[in-house]
């Protein structure tokens, strides 16, 4: 089943033994960050953008693992557990590939499949709504910059 497969992926990345009681490796294995994983985790309200292999910067929630063996493995490892917004995928991503959600990540999206770009736009729209709900009263970084009003002087005939 898919959940077991994804949990096995996580165990392999973290170097957990079969009983999941300890680790046979002290560092996290270099891995393809697009490897889907599963663990018992809590979504936090912290929104970020994360880059997973083969995908553009994507809105995501930082997750807190509820299993201590997983939490301990991630602590100080330079990796973070994330869950993509608008998509059930969970990934272990290098912290260098994570930025604050409001940060501008200018990226050429033409290299990606149209379906991925459409999904990205949907996920970003959801994440922006979440961000606004969490930051009520804070000026949204995406609102159109207010244009200065140009007041035309009326020429009056003398």
PDB file of C-alpha atoms in Angstrom:
ATOM      1  CA  UNK A   1       0.000   0.000   0.000  1.00  0.00           C
ATOM      2  CA  UNK A   2       1.095   3.544  -0.771  1.00  0.00           C
ATOM      3  CA  UNK A   3       1.288   4.799   2.808  1.00  0.00           C
ATOM      4  CA  UNK A   4       3.588   1.945   3.841  1.00  0.00           C
ATOM      5  CA  UNK A   5       5.760   2.537   0.781  1.00  0.00           C
ATOM      6  CA  UNK A   6       6.049   6.238   1.580  1.00  0.00           C
ATOM      7  CA  UNK A   7       6.869   5.498   5.221  1.00  0.00           C
ATOM      8  CA  UNK A   8       9.554   3.040   4.083  1.00  0.00           C
ATOM      9  CA  UNK A   9      10.970   5.841   1.878  1.00  0.00           C
ATOM     10  CA  UNK A  10      11.206   8.074   4.953  1.00  0.00           C
ATOM     11  CA  UNK A  11      12.825   5.342   7.030  1.00  0.00           C
ATOM     12  CA  UNK A  12      15.418   4.797   4.329  1.00  0.00           C
ATOM     13  CA  UNK A  13      16.185   8.537   4.054  1.00  0.00           C
ATOM     14  CA  UNK A  14      16.494   8.882   7.837  1.00  0.00           C
ATOM     15  CA  UNK A  15      18.332   5.586   8.259  1.00  0.00           C
ATOM     16  CA  UNK A  16      15.845   4.031  10.679  1.00  0.00           C
ATOM     17  CA  UNK A  17      16.077   0.364  11.587  1.00  0.00           C
ATOM     18  CA  UNK A  18      13.239  -2.042  10.716  1.00  0.00           C
ATOM     19  CA  UNK A  19      11.598  -1.709  14.130  1.00  0.00           C
ATOM     20  CA  UNK A  20      11.847   2.115  13.816  1.00  0.00           C
ATOM     21  CA  UNK A  21      13.396   2.316  17.285  1.00  0.00           C
ATOM     22  CA  UNK A  22      16.792   3.711  16.358  1.00  0.00           C
ATOM     23  CA  UNK A  23      18.964   4.866  13.492  1.00  0.00           C
ATOM     24  CA  UNK A  24      21.773   2.929  11.888  1.00  0.00           C
ATOM     25  CA  UNK A  25      23.117   6.137  10.342  1.00  0.00           C
ATOM     26  CA  UNK A  26      23.567   9.447  12.080  1.00  0.00           C
ATOM     27  CA  UNK A  27      23.155  11.618   9.001  1.00  0.00           C
ATOM     28  CA  UNK A  28      20.322  11.914   6.557  1.00  0.00           C
ATOM     29  CA  UNK A  29      20.938  10.113   3.294  1.00  0.00           C
ATOM     30  CA  UNK A  30      21.371  12.254   0.183  1.00  0.00           C
ATOM     31  CA  UNK A  31      18.116  11.663  -1.605  1.00  0.00           C
ATOM     32  CA  UNK A  32      15.883  12.905  -4.374  1.00  0.00           C
ATOM     33  CA  UNK A  33      13.719  15.486  -2.603  1.00  0.00           C
ATOM     34  CA  UNK A  34      10.751  14.527  -4.798  1.00  0.00           C
ATOM     35  CA  UNK A  35      10.624  11.130  -3.049  1.00  0.00           C
ATOM     36  CA  UNK A  36       7.143  11.045  -1.497  1.00  0.00           C
ATOM     37  CA  UNK A  37       7.232  10.171   2.184  1.00  0.00           C
ATOM     38  CA  UNK A  38       4.670   9.656   4.906  1.00  0.00           C
ATOM     39  CA  UNK A  39       4.864  10.019   8.629  1.00  0.00           C
ATOM     40  CA  UNK A  40       2.539  10.838  11.441  1.00  0.00           C
ATOM     41  CA  UNK A  41       2.914  14.600  11.526  1.00  0.00           C
ATOM     42  CA  UNK A  42       1.114  17.778  12.420  1.00  0.00           C
ATOM     43  CA  UNK A  43       0.752  20.555   9.852  1.00  0.00           C
ATOM     44  CA  UNK A  44       1.910  23.856  11.273  1.00  0.00           C
ATOM     45  CA  UNK A  45       0.529  27.186  10.154  1.00  0.00           C
ATOM     46  CA  UNK A  46       4.000  28.182   8.927  1.00  0.00           C
ATOM     47  CA  UNK A  47       3.798  28.713   5.181  1.00  0.00           C
ATOM     48  CA  UNK A  48       6.934  28.498   3.068  1.00  0.00           C
ATOM     49  CA  UNK A  49       7.958  27.965  -0.517  1.00  0.00           C
ATOM     50  CA  UNK A  50       9.987  24.832  -1.037  1.00  0.00           C
ATOM     51  CA  UNK A  51      11.777  23.446  -4.033  1.00  0.00           C
ATOM     52  CA  UNK A  52      11.416  19.737  -4.670  1.00  0.00           C
ATOM     53  CA  UNK A  53      13.382  18.063  -7.510  1.00  0.00           C
ATOM     54  CA  UNK A  54      11.661  18.513 -10.859  1.00  0.00           C
ATOM     55  CA  UNK A  55       9.189  21.130  -9.621  1.00  0.00           C
ATOM     56  CA  UNK A  56       9.126  24.915  -9.337  1.00  0.00           C
ATOM     57  CA  UNK A  57       9.124  26.678  -5.944  1.00  0.00           C
ATOM     58  CA  UNK A  58       5.902  25.439  -4.362  1.00  0.00           C
ATOM     59  CA  UNK A  59       3.832  26.696  -1.419  1.00  0.00           C
ATOM     60  CA  UNK A  60       4.049  24.295   1.511  1.00  0.00           C
ATOM     61  CA  UNK A  61       3.362  23.885   5.211  1.00  0.00           C
ATOM     62  CA  UNK A  62       6.190  23.053   7.558  1.00  0.00           C
ATOM     63  CA  UNK A  63       5.265  19.827   9.396  1.00  0.00           C
ATOM     64  CA  UNK A  64       6.186  18.637  12.857  1.00  0.00           C
ATOM     65  CA  UNK A  65       6.715  14.868  13.081  1.00  0.00           C
ATOM     66  CA  UNK A  66       4.811  13.307  15.966  1.00  0.00           C
ATOM     67  CA  UNK A  67       7.100  10.269  16.216  1.00  0.00           C
ATOM     68  CA  UNK A  68      10.102  11.083  18.361  1.00  0.00           C
ATOM     69  CA  UNK A  69      12.470   8.878  16.316  1.00  0.00           C
ATOM     70  CA  UNK A  70      11.625  10.967  13.201  1.00  0.00           C
ATOM     71  CA  UNK A  71      11.703  14.287  15.074  1.00  0.00           C
ATOM     72  CA  UNK A  72      15.110  13.429  16.566  1.00  0.00           C
ATOM     73  CA  UNK A  73      16.481  12.443  13.160  1.00  0.00           C
ATOM     74  CA  UNK A  74      15.421  15.778  11.636  1.00  0.00           C
ATOM     75  CA  UNK A  75      16.598  17.966  14.523  1.00  0.00           C
ATOM     76  CA  UNK A  76      19.758  19.759  13.471  1.00  0.00           C
ATOM     77  CA  UNK A  77      19.986  17.735  10.240  1.00  0.00           C
ATOM     78  CA  UNK A  78      19.522  20.677   7.872  1.00  0.00           C
ATOM     79  CA  UNK A  79      16.326  19.061   6.565  1.00  0.00           C
ATOM     80  CA  UNK A  80      12.687  19.922   7.150  1.00  0.00           C
ATOM     81  CA  UNK A  81       9.485  17.962   6.704  1.00  0.00           C
ATOM     82  CA  UNK A  82       7.017  19.778   4.440  1.00  0.00           C
ATOM     83  CA  UNK A  83       3.589  19.154   2.978  1.00  0.00           C
ATOM     84  CA  UNK A  84       2.678  20.769  -0.330  1.00  0.00           C
ATOM     85  CA  UNK A  85      -0.327  23.080  -0.360  1.00  0.00           C
ATOM     86  CA  UNK A  86      -3.107  21.755  -2.608  1.00  0.00           C
ATOM     87  CA  UNK A  87      -1.498  18.336  -2.837  1.00  0.00           C
ATOM     88  CA  UNK A  88      -1.216  15.551  -0.243  1.00  0.00           C
ATOM     89  CA  UNK A  89       2.506  15.035  -0.849  1.00  0.00           C
ATOM     90  CA  UNK A  90       4.977  15.127   2.061  1.00  0.00           C
ATOM     91  CA  UNK A  91       8.687  15.546   1.469  1.00  0.00           C
ATOM     92  CA  UNK A  92      11.973  15.846   3.350  1.00  0.00           C
ATOM     93  CA  UNK A  93      13.600  18.949   1.886  1.00  0.00           C
ATOM     94  CA  UNK A  94      16.986  20.565   2.469  1.00  0.00           C
ATOM     95  CA  UNK A  95      16.524  23.813   4.401  1.00  0.00           C
ATOM     96  CA  UNK A  96      18.497  25.615   1.660  1.00  0.00           C
ATOM     97  CA  UNK A  97      15.565  24.829  -0.644  1.00  0.00           C
ATOM     98  CA  UNK A  98      13.027  26.546   1.622  1.00  0.00           C
ATOM     99  CA  UNK A  99      12.222  30.263   1.783  1.00  0.00           C
ATOM    100  CA  UNK A 100       9.544  32.323   3.485  1.00  0.00           C
ATOM    101  CA  UNK A 101       6.231  32.133   1.635  1.00  0.00           C
ATOM    102  CA  UNK A 102       6.175  35.867   0.952  1.00  0.00           C
ATOM    103  CA  UNK A 103       9.633  35.834  -0.629  1.00  0.00           C
ATOM    104  CA  UNK A 104       9.791  36.504  -4.348  1.00  0.00           C
ATOM    105  CA  UNK A 105      11.095  33.459  -6.210  1.00  0.00           C
ATOM    106  CA  UNK A 106      11.345  34.662  -9.770  1.00  0.00           C
ATOM    107  CA  UNK A 107      11.481  31.560 -11.855  1.00  0.00           C
ATOM    108  CA  UNK A 108      11.051  30.735 -15.508  1.00  0.00           C
ATOM    109  CA  UNK A 109       7.995  28.485 -15.527  1.00  0.00           C
ATOM    110  CA  UNK A 110       8.165  27.756 -19.278  1.00  0.00           C
ATOM    111  CA  UNK A 111      10.417  24.754 -18.544  1.00  0.00           C
ATOM    112  CA  UNK A 112       7.554  23.022 -16.707  1.00  0.00           C
ATOM    113  CA  UNK A 113       4.589  21.136 -18.063  1.00  0.00           C
ATOM    114  CA  UNK A 114       1.422  23.236 -18.406  1.00  0.00           C
ATOM    115  CA  UNK A 115      -0.461  20.986 -15.959  1.00  0.00           C
ATOM    116  CA  UNK A 116       2.242  21.571 -13.301  1.00  0.00           C
ATOM    117  CA  UNK A 117       2.075  25.339 -13.830  1.00  0.00           C
ATOM    118  CA  UNK A 118      -1.745  25.290 -13.550  1.00  0.00           C
ATOM    119  CA  UNK A 119      -1.516  23.242 -10.349  1.00  0.00           C
ATOM    120  CA  UNK A 120       1.099  25.672  -9.013  1.00  0.00           C
ATOM    121  CA  UNK A 121      -1.224  28.635  -9.654  1.00  0.00           C
ATOM    122  CA  UNK A 122      -4.084  26.859  -7.831  1.00  0.00           C
ATOM    123  CA  UNK A 123      -1.862  25.925  -4.883  1.00  0.00           C
ATOM    124  CA  UNK A 124      -0.474  29.464  -4.702  1.00  0.00           C
ATOM    125  CA  UNK A 125      -4.002  30.922  -4.671  1.00  0.00           C
ATOM    126  CA  UNK A 126      -4.943  28.594  -1.770  1.00  0.00           C
ATOM    127  CA  UNK A 127      -1.743  29.457   0.111  1.00  0.00           C
ATOM    128  CA  UNK A 128      -2.313  33.207  -0.343  1.00  0.00           C
ATOM    129  CA  UNK A 129      -5.816  32.837   1.145  1.00  0.00           C
ATOM    130  CA  UNK A 130      -4.337  30.934   4.102  1.00  0.00           C
ATOM    131  CA  UNK A 131      -1.623  33.578   4.523  1.00  0.00           C
ATOM    132  CA  UNK A 132      -4.195  36.398   4.533  1.00  0.00           C
ATOM    133  CA  UNK A 133      -6.301  34.556   7.144  1.00  0.00           C
ATOM    134  CA  UNK A 134      -3.228  34.135   9.348  1.00  0.00           C
ATOM    135  CA  UNK A 135      -2.120  37.733   8.871  1.00  0.00           C
ATOM    136  CA  UNK A 136      -5.333  39.695   9.201  1.00  0.00           C
ATOM    137  CA  UNK A 137      -4.682  43.409   9.106  1.00  0.00           C
ATOM    138  CA  UNK A 138      -1.238  42.952   7.567  1.00  0.00           C
ATOM    139  CA  UNK A 139      -0.819  44.526   4.149  1.00  0.00           C
ATOM    140  CA  UNK A 140      -0.622  41.711   1.650  1.00  0.00           C
ATOM    141  CA  UNK A 141       2.687  41.579  -0.216  1.00  0.00           C
ATOM    142  CA  UNK A 142       0.747  40.655  -3.362  1.00  0.00           C
ATOM    143  CA  UNK A 143      -1.763  43.491  -3.452  1.00  0.00           C
ATOM    144  CA  UNK A 144      -1.280  45.659  -6.482  1.00  0.00           C
ATOM    145  CA  UNK A 145       1.050  48.508  -5.717  1.00  0.00           C
ATOM    146  CA  UNK A 146      -1.099  51.598  -5.450  1.00  0.00           C
ATOM    147  CA  UNK A 147      -0.537  53.828  -8.401  1.00  0.00           C
ATOM    148  CA  UNK A 148       0.140  57.452  -7.640  1.00  0.00           C
ATOM    149  CA  UNK A 149      -2.800  59.621  -8.627  1.00  0.00           C
ATOM    150  CA  UNK A 150      -2.051  62.041 -11.358  1.00  0.00           C
ATOM    151  CA  UNK A 151      -4.043  65.184 -10.905  1.00  0.00           C
ATOM    152  CA  UNK A 152      -4.301  67.110 -14.086  1.00  0.00           C
ATOM    153  CA  UNK A 153      -4.152  70.820 -13.617  1.00  0.00           C
ATOM    154  CA  UNK A 154      -6.903  72.598 -15.388  1.00  0.00           C
ATOM    155  CA  UNK A 155      -5.564  75.300 -17.591  1.00  0.00           C
ATOM    156  CA  UNK A 156      -7.615  78.338 -16.893  1.00  0.00           C
ATOM    157  CA  UNK A 157      -7.862  81.008 -19.540  1.00  0.00           C
ATOM    158  CA  UNK A 158      -6.766  84.398 -18.300  1.00  0.00           C
TER     159      UNK A 158
END
